[in-house]
PDB file of C-alpha atoms in Angstrom:
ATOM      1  CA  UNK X   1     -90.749  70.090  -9.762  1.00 62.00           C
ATOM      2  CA  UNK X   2     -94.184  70.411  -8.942  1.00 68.00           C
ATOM      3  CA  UNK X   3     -94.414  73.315  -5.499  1.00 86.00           C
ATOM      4  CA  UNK X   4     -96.084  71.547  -2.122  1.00 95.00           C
ATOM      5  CA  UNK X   5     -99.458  72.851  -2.163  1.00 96.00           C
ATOM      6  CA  UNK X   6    -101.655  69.294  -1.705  1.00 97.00           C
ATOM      7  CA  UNK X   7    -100.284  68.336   1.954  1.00 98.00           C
ATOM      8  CA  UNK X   8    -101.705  65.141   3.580  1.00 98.00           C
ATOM      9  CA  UNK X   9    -101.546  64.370   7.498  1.00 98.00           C
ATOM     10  CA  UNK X  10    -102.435  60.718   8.771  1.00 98.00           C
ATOM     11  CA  UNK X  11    -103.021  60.520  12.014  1.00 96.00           C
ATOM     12  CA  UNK X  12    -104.405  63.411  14.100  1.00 96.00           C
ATOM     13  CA  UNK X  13    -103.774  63.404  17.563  1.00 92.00           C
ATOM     14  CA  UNK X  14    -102.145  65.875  19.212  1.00 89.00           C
ATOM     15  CA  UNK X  15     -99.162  65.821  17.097  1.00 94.00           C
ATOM     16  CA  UNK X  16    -101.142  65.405  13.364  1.00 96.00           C
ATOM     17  CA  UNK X  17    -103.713  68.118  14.805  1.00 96.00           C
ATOM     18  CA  UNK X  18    -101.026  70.542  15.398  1.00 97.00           C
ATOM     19  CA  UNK X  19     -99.469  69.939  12.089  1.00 98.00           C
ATOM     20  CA  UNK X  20    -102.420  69.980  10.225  1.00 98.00           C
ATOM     21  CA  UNK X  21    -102.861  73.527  11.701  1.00 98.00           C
ATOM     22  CA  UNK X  22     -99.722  74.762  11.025  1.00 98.00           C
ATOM     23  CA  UNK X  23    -100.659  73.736   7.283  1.00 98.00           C
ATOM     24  CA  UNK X  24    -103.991  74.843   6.888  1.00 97.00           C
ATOM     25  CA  UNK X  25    -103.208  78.589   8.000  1.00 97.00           C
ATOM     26  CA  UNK X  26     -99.786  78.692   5.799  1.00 97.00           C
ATOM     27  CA  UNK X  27    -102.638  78.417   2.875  1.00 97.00           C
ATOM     28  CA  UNK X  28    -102.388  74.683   2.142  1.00 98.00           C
ATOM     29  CA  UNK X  29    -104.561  72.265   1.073  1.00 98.00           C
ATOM     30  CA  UNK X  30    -104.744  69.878   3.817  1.00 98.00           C
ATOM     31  CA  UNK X  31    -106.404  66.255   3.447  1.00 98.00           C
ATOM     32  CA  UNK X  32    -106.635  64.857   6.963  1.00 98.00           C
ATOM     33  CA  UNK X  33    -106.704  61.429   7.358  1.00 97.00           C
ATOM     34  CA  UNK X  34    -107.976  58.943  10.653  1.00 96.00           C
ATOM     35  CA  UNK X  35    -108.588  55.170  10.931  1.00 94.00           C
ATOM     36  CA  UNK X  36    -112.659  55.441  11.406  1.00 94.00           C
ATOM     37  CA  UNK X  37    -114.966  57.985  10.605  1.00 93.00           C
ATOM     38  CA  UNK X  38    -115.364  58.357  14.555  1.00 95.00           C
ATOM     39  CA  UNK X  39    -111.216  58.916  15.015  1.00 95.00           C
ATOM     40  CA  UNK X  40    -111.439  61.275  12.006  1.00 94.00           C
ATOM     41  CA  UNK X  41    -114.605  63.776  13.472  1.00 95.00           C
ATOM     42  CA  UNK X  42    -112.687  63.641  16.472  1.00 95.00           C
ATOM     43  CA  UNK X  43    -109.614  64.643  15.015  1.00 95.00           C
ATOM     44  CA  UNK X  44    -111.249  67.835  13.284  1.00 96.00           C
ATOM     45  CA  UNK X  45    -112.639  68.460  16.882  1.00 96.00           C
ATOM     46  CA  UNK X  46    -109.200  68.371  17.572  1.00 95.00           C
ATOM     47  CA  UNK X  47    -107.631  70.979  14.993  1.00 96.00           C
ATOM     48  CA  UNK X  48    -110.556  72.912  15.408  1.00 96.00           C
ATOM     49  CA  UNK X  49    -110.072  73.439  19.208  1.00 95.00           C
ATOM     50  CA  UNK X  50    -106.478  74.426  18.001  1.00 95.00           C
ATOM     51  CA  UNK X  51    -107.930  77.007  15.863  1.00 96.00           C
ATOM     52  CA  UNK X  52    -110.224  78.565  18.411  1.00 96.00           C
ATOM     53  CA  UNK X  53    -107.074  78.918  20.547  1.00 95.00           C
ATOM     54  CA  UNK X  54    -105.464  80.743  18.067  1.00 94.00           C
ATOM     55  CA  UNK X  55    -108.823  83.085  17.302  1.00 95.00           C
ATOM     56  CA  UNK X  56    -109.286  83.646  21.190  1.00 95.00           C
ATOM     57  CA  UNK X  57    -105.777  84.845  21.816  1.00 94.00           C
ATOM     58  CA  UNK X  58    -105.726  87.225  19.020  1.00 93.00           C
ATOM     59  CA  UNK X  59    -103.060  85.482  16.625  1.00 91.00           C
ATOM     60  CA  UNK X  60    -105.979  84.930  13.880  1.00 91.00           C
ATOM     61  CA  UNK X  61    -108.595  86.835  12.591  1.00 95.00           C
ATOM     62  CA  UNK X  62    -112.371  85.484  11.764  1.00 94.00           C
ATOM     63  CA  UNK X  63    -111.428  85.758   8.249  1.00 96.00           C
ATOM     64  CA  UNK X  64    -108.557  83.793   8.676  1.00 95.00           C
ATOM     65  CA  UNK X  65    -109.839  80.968  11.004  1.00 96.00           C
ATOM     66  CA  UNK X  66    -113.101  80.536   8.420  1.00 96.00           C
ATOM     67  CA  UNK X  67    -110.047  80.048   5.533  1.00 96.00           C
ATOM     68  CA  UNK X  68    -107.805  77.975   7.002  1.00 96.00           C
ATOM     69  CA  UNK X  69    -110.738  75.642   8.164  1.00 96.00           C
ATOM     70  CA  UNK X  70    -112.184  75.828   4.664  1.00 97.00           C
ATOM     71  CA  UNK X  71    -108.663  74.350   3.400  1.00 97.00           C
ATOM     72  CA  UNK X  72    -109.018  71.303   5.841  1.00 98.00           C
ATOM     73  CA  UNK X  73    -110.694  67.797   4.490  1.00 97.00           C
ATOM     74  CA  UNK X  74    -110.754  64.648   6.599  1.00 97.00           C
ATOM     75  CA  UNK X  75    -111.117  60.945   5.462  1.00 96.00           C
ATOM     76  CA  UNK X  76    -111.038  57.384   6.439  1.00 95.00           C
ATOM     77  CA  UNK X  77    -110.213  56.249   3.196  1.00 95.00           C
ATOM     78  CA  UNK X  78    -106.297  56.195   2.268  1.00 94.00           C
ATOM     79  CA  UNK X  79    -106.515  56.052  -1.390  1.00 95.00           C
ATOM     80  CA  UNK X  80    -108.043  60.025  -0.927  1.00 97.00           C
ATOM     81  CA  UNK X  81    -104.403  60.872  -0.817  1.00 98.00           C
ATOM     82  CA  UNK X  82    -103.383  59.625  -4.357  1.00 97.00           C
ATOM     83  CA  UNK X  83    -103.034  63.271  -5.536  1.00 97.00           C
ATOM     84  CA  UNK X  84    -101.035  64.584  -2.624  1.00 97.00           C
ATOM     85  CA  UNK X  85     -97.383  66.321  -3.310  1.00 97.00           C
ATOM     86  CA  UNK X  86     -96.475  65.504   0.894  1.00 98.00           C
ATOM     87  CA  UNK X  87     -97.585  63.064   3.167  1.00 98.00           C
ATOM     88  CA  UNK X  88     -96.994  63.709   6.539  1.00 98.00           C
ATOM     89  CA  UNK X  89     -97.558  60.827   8.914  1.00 97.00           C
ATOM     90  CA  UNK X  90     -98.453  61.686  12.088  1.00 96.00           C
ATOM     91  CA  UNK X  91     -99.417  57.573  13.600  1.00 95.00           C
ATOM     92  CA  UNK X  92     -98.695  56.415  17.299  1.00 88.00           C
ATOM     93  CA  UNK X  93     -95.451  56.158  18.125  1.00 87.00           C
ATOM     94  CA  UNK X  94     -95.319  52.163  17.683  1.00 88.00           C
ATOM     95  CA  UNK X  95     -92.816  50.953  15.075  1.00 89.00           C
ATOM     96  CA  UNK X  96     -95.865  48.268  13.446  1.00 94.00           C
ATOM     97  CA  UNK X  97     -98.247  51.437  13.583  1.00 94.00           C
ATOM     98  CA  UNK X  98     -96.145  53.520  11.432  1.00 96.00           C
ATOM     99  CA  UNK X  99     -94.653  50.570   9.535  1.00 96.00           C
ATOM    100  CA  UNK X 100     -98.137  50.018   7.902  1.00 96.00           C
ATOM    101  CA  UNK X 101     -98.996  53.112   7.423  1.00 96.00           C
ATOM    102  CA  UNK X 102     -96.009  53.916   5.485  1.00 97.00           C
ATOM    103  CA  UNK X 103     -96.364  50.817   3.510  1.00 97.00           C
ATOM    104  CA  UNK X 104    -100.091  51.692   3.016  1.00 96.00           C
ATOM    105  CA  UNK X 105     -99.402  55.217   1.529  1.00 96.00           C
ATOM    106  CA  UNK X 106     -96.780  54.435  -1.018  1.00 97.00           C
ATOM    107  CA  UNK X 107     -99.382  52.030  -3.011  1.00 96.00           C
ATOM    108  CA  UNK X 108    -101.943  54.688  -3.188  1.00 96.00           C
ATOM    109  CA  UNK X 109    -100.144  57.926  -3.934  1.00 97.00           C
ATOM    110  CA  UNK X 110    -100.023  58.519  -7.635  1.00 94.00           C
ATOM    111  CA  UNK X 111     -97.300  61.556  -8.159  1.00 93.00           C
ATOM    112  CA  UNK X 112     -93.912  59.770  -8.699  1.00 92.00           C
ATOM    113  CA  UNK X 113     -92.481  63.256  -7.076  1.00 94.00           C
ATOM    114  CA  UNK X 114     -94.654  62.955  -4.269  1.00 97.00           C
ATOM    115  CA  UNK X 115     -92.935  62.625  -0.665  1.00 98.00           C
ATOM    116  CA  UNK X 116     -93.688  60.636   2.359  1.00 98.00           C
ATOM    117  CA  UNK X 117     -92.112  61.854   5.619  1.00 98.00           C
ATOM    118  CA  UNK X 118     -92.596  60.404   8.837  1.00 98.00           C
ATOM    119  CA  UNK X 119     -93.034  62.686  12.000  1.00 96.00           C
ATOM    120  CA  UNK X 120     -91.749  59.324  14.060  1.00 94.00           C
ATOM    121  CA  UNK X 121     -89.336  60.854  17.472  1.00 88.00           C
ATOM    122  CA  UNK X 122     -87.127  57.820  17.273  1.00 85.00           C
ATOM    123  CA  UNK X 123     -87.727  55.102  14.733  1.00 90.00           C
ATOM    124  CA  UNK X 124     -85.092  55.678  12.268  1.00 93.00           C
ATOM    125  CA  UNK X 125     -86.307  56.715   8.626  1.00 96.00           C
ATOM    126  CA  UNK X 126     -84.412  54.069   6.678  1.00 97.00           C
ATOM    127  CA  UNK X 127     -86.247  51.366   8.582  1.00 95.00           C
ATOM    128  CA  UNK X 128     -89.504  53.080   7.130  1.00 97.00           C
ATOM    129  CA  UNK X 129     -88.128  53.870   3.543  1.00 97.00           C
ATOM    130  CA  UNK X 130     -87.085  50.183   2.980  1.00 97.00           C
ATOM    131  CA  UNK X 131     -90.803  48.929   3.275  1.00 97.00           C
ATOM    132  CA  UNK X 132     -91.660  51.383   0.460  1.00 97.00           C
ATOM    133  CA  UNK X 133     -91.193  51.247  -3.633  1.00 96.00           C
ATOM    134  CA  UNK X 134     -89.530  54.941  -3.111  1.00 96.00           C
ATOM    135  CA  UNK X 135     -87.149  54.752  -0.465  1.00 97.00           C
ATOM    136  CA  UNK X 136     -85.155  58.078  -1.879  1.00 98.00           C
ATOM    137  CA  UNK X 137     -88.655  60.226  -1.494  1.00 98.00           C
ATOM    138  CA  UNK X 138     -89.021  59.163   2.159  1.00 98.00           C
ATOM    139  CA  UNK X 139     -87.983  61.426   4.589  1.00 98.00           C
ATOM    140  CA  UNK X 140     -88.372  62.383   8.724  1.00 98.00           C
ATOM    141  CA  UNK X 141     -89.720  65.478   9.473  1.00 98.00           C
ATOM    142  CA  UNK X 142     -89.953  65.794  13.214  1.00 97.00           C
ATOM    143  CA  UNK X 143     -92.185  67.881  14.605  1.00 97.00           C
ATOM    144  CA  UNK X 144     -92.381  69.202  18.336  1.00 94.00           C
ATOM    145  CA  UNK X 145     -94.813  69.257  20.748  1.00 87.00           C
ATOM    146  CA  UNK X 146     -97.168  71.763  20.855  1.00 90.00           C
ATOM    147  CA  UNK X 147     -96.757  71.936  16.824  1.00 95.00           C
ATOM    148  CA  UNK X 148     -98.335  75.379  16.809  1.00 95.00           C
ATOM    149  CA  UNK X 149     -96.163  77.250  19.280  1.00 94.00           C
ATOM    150  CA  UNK X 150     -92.545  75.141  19.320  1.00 95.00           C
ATOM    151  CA  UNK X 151     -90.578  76.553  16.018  1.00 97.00           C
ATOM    152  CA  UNK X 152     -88.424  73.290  15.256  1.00 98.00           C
ATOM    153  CA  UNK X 153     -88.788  70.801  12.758  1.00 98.00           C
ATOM    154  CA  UNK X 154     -85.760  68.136  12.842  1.00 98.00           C
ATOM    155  CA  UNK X 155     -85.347  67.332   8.809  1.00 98.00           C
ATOM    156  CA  UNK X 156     -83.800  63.700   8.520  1.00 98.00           C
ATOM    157  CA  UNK X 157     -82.703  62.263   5.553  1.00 98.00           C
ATOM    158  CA  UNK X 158     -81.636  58.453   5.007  1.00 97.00           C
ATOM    159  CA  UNK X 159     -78.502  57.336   3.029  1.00 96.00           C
ATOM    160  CA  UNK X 160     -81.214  56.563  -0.164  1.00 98.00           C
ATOM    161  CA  UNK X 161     -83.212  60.497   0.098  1.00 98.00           C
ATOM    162  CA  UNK X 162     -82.425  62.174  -2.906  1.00 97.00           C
ATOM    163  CA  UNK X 163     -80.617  65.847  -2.200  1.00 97.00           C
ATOM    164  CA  UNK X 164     -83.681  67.841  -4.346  1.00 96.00           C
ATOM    165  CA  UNK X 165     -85.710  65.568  -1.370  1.00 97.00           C
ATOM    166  CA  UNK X 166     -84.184  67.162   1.090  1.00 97.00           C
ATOM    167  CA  UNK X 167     -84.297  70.862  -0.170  1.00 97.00           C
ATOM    168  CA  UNK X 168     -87.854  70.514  -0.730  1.00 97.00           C
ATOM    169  CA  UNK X 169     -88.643  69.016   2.870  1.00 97.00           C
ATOM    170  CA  UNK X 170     -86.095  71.749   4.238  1.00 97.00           C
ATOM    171  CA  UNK X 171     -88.111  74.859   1.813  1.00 97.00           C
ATOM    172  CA  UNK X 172     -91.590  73.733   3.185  1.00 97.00           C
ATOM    173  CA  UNK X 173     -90.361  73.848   6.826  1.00 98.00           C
ATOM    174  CA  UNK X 174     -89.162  77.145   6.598  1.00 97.00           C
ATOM    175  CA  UNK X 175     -90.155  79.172   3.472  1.00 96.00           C
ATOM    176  CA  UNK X 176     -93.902  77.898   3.808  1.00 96.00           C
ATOM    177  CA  UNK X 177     -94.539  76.853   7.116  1.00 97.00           C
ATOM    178  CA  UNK X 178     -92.358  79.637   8.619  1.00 97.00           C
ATOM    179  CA  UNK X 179     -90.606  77.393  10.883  1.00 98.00           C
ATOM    180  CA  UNK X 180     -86.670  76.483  11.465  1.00 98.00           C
ATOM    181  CA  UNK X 181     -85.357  73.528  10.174  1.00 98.00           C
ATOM    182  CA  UNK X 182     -82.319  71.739  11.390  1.00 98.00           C
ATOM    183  CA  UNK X 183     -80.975  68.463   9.968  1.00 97.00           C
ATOM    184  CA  UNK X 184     -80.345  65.415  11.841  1.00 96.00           C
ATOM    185  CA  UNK X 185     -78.432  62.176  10.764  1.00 95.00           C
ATOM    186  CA  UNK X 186     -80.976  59.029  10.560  1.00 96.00           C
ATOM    187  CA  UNK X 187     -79.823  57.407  13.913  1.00 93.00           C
ATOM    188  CA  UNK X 188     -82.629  56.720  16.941  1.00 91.00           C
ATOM    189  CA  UNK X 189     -82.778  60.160  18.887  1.00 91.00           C
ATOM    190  CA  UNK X 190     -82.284  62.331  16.270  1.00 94.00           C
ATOM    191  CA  UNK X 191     -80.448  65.320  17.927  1.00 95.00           C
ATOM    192  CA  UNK X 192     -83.278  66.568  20.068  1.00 95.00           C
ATOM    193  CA  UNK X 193     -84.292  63.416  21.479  1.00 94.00           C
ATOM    194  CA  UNK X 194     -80.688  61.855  21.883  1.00 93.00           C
ATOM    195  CA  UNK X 195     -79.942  64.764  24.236  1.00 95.00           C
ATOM    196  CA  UNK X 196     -83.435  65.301  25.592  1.00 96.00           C
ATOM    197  CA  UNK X 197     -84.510  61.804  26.799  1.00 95.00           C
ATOM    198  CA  UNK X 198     -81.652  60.636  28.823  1.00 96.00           C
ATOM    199  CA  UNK X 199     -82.227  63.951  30.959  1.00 97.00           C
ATOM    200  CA  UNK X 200     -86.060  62.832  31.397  1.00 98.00           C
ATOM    201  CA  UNK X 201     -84.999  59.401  32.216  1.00 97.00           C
ATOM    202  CA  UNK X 202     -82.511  60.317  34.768  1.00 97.00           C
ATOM    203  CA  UNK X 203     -85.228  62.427  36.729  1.00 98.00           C
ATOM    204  CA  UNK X 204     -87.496  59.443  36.921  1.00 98.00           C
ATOM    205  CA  UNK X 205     -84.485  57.737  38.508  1.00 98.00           C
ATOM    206  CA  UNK X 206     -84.413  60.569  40.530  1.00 98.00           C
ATOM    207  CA  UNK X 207     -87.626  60.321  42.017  1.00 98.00           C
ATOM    208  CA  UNK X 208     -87.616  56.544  42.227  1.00 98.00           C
ATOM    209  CA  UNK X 209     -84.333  55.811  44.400  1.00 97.00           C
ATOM    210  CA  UNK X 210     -86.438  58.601  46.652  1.00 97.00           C
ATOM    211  CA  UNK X 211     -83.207  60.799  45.948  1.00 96.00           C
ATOM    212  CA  UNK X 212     -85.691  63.965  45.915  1.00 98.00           C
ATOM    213  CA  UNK X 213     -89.310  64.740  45.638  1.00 98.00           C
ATOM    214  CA  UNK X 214     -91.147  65.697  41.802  1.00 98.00           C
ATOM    215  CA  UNK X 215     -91.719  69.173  43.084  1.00 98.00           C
ATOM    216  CA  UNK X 216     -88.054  70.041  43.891  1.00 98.00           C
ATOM    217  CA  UNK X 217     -86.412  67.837  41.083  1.00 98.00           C
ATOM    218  CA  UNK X 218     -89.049  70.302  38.700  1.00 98.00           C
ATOM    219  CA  UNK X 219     -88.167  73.152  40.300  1.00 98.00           C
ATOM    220  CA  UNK X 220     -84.788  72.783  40.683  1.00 98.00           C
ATOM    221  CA  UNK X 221     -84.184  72.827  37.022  1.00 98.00           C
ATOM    222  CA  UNK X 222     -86.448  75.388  36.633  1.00 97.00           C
ATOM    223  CA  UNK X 223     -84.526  77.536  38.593  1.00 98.00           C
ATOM    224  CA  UNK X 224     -81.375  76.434  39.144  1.00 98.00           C
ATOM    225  CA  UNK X 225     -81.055  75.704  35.082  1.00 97.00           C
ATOM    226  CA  UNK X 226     -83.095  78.469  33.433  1.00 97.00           C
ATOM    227  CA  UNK X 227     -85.375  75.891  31.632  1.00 96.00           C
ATOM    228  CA  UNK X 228     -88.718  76.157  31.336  1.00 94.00           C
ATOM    229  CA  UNK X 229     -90.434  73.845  32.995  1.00 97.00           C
ATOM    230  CA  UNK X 230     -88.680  70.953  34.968  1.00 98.00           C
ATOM    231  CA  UNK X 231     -88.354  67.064  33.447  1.00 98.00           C
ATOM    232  CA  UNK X 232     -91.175  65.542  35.370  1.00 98.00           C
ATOM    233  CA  UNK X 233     -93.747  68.382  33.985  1.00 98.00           C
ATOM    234  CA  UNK X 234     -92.083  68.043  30.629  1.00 97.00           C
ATOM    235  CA  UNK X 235     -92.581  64.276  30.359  1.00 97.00           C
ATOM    236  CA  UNK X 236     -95.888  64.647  31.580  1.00 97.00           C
ATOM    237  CA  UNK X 237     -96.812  67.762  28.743  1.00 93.00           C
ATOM    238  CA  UNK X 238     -95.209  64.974  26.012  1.00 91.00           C
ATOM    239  CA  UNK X 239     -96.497  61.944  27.356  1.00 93.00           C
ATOM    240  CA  UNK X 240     -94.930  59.098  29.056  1.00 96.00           C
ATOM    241  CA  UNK X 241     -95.929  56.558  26.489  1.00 94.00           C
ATOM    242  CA  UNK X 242     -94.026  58.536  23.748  1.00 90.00           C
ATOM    243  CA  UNK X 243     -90.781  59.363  25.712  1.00 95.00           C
ATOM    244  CA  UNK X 244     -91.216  54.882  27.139  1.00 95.00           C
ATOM    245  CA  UNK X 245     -90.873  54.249  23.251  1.00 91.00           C
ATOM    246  CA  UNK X 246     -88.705  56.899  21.928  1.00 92.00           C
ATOM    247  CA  UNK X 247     -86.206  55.373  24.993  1.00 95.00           C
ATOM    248  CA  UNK X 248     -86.474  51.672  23.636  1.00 94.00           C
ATOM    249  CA  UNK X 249     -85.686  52.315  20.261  1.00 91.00           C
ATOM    250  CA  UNK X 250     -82.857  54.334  21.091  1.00 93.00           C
ATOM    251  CA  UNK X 251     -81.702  51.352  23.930  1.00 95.00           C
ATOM    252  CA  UNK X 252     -82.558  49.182  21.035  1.00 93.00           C
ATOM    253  CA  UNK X 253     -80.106  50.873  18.759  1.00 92.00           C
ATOM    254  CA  UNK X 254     -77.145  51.573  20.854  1.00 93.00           C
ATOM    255  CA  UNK X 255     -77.776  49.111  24.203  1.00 94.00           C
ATOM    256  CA  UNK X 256     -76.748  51.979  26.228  1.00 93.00           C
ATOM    257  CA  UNK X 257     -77.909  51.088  29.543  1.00 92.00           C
ATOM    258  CA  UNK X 258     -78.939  54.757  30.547  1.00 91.00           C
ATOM    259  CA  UNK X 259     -81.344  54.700  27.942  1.00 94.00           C
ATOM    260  CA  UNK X 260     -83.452  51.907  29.089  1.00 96.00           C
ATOM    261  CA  UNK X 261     -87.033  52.696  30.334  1.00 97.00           C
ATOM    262  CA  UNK X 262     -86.767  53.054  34.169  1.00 97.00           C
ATOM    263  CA  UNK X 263     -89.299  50.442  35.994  1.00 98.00           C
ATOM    264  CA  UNK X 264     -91.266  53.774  37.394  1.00 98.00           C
ATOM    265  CA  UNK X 265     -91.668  54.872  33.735  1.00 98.00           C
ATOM    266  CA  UNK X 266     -93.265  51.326  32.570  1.00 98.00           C
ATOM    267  CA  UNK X 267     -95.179  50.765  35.418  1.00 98.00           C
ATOM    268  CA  UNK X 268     -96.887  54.526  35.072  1.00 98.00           C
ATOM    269  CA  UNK X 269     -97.198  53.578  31.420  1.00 98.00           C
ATOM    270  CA  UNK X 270     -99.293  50.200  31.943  1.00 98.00           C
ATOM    271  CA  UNK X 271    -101.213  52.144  34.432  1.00 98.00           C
ATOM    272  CA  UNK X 272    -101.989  54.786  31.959  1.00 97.00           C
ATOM    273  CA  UNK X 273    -101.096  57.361  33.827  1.00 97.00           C
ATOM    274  CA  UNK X 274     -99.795  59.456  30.660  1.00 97.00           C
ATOM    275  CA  UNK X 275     -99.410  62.499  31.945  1.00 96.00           C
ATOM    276  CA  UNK X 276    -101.701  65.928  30.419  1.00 94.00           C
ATOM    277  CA  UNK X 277    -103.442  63.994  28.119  1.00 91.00           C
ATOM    278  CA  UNK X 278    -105.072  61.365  30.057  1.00 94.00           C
ATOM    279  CA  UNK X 279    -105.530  64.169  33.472  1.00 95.00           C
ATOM    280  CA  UNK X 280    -102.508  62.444  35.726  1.00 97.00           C
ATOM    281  CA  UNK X 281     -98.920  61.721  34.987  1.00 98.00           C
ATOM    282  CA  UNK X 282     -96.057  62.469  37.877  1.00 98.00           C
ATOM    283  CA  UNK X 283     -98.592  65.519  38.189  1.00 98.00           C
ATOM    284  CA  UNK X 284    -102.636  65.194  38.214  1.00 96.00           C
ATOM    285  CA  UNK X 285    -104.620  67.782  36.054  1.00 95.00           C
ATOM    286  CA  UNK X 286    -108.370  68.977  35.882  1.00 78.00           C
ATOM    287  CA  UNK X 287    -109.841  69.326  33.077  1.00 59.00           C
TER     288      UNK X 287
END
């Protein structure tokens, strides 16, 4: 079996950017891929920013940042990832966004061993596999927020992924990427999430029945709870669209009333009030 050295990342927000990072300075080759040529100079503004970050603080030499941006292509054009071993897609969080992007990918890649995984937070990964013509080399690979600096990658197989799949996905995470890996069933949540975004919701409830203020709920699990930053600020450094969708697949998948979208949350969302990256969330930010 061929080793992952030809890595492709669709999408490059602030999730693909970080992951096509993360790639570039573990020595891959790293085809980048946006819907316009506009998106996809934006993107490398993106990754590049990233890289500066890294450069500034100390973490990468001059040498280093000139390689890893020398390993980075970007595209418009799909069919430039026919000779890819991994695809990484990186799309909005929107189920018809990622749908036809997965669909999209397995016509044009040409190695039958190659792998498409999906970085989705809550869509689960058999939905995506069955639109394909190789459900058993599809695969979630769940990244976190800010790729660069959080160490987890959430590795979900579906009932179809083949095991050799799975220990492939798992070795890149950690042998390659340096990263830890821990392996989730295919269910809406995932382990992080399932845990993570009934917390967040229940703080927005919080703040809308006027139980307590955003500074104290934020502080009070700062301090009272050891974390590192409280809901409110971590909902705003993920972004409130994200967590409103990862919430209404997983209320779409088990009904569980605590895991609908409070109105607060929806109402912030169709403001677009998304928190850091649009400069106001529950908190507002300069630039």
């Amino acid at each position: 079996m061929a080793e992952i050295t030809k890595v492709g990342v669709v999408g490059c927000g602030l999730m693909g950017s970080g992951i096509a990072d993360v790639c570039a300075r573990a020595g891959l080759d790293v085809l980048v891929g946006e819907v316009s040529a506009e998106a996809a100079a934006a993107g490398k503004a993106r990754v590049i920013a990233s890289l500066d970050r890294h450069l500034r603080s100390g973490r990468l030499s001059e040498r280093d940042w000139e390689a890893a941006l020398s390993r980075l292509v970007f595209t418009s054009d799909l069919g430039d990832f026919a000779d890819r071993h991994l695809v990484l897609e990186a799309v909005a969080e929107r189920r018809e966004v990622k749908s036809a992007t997965i669909t999209a990918l397995d016509k044009v890649l040409d190695l039958p061993e190659a792998i498409i995984a999906s970085n989705t937070s809550s869509i689960p990964i058999m939905e995506l596999a069955a639109l394909t013509d190789r459900p058993d080399r599809v695969i979630g690979m769940h990244f976190f927020n800010p790729v660069p600096v959080q160490q987890l990658v959430e590795v979900i197989p579906t009932q179809l992924t083949r095991d050799d799949v799975v220990e492939r996905a798992t070795g890149f995470v950690t042998a390659r990427l340096g990263k830890d890996a821990i392996q989730a069933r295919d269910r809406s949540g995932f382990v992080v999430n399932a845990l993570l975004v009934p917390y967040l919701i229940s703080a927005v409830r919080m703040l809308e029945s006027g139980f307590a203020c955003a500074e104290d709920i934020d502080t009070g699990m700062a301090l009272g709870c050891a974390h590192p930053m409280g809901p409110l600020r971590l909902l705003d450094l993920i972004g409130l669209d994200t967590v409103q969708s990862v919430a209404e697949s997983m209320y779409e998948e088990f009904k569980e009333p605590l895991y609908a979208p409070p109105p607060l949350l929806r109402r912030m969302v169709a403001a677009g009030t998304l928190g850091r990256k649009t400069g106001r969330g529950f908190y507002a930010y300069g630039e």
